[in-house]
Amino acid sequence: MESSWPKLALLLLALASSASYVAAQNSPQDFLDPHNAARADVGVGPVTWDDTVAAYAQSYADSRRGDCQLVHSGGPYGENIYGGAGGGASWTAADAVAAWTAEKRFYHHDGNSCDEGQVCGHYTQVVWRDSTAVGCARVVCDSGDGLFIICNYNPPGNYVGRSPY
């Protein structure tokens, strides 16, 4: 009779490797790099990682773990959220920031406006010139089939009538 231990050991090793691969794609630098690339693209200075802001983001993300609903915190920082239930537990920091910055195509800096029926506020928060610090968090929802990603910005941006840069 053939032992299943070698196969089980390989499976566990593969699972551990994929978990560390996903974790490696959600480090502070993995959030900072795409933020700062978008900011550099429009001539805005970089944001830096802020542990206090990140702790706030982590606390709020932890509170959403049970229901995974995309609900804003209403806290003292600017905020972008991403994710939700439905099979996206492998979404990464880069996926979230890419979704937010993809709104650039709808934003018109000359008139500080967004195409009718479109959303631009996630993008404008990413590139808001007065925001100099960011802290982000990512949690897999208790259901296991989704996630919640949040980035908070200090100072906050997206003031009505003001251009982000």
PDB file of C-alpha atoms in Angstrom, residues 29-47 97 101 104 123 126-127:
ATOM      1  CA  GLN A  29       5.935  48.659  -0.521  1.00  0.00           C
ATOM      2  CA  ASP A  30       3.423  46.802  -2.701  1.00  0.00           C
ATOM      3  CA  PHE A  31       0.872  49.480  -1.828  1.00  0.00           C
ATOM      4  CA  LEU A  32       3.328  52.399  -2.078  1.00  0.00           C
ATOM      5  CA  ASP A  33       4.868  51.614  -5.458  1.00  0.00           C
ATOM      6  CA  PRO A  34       1.688  51.869  -7.584  1.00  0.00           C
ATOM      7  CA  HIS A  35       0.472  54.882  -5.593  1.00  0.00           C
ATOM      8  CA  ASN A  36       3.736  56.689  -6.210  1.00  0.00           C
ATOM      9  CA  ALA A  37       3.849  55.691  -9.880  1.00  0.00           C
ATOM     10  CA  ALA A  38       0.399  57.258 -10.397  1.00  0.00           C
ATOM     11  CA  ARG A  39       1.449  60.351  -8.478  1.00  0.00           C
ATOM     12  CA  ALA A  40       4.706  60.727 -10.427  1.00  0.00           C
ATOM     13  CA  ASP A  41       2.741  60.401 -13.659  1.00  0.00           C
ATOM     14  CA  VAL A  42       0.984  63.709 -12.868  1.00  0.00           C
ATOM     15  CA  GLY A  43       3.939  65.430 -11.183  1.00  0.00           C
ATOM     16  CA  VAL A  44       2.846  64.935  -7.575  1.00  0.00           C
ATOM     17  CA  GLY A  45       5.348  63.996  -4.868  1.00  0.00           C
ATOM     18  CA  PRO A  46       5.349  60.529  -3.324  1.00  0.00           C
ATOM     19  CA  VAL A  47       3.407  59.323  -0.315  1.00  0.00           C
ATOM     20  CA  VAL A  97      -4.508  50.349  -6.561  1.00  0.00           C
ATOM     21  CA  THR A 101      -6.007  54.443 -10.755  1.00  0.00           C
ATOM     22  CA  LYS A 104      -7.886  58.249 -14.530  1.00  0.00           C
ATOM     23  CA  TYR A 123      -8.160  58.064  -8.498  1.00  0.00           C
ATOM     24  CA  VAL A 126      -4.533  58.474  -4.880  1.00  0.00           C
ATOM     25  CA  VAL A 127      -3.041  61.554  -6.586  1.00  0.00           C
TER      26      VAL A 127
END
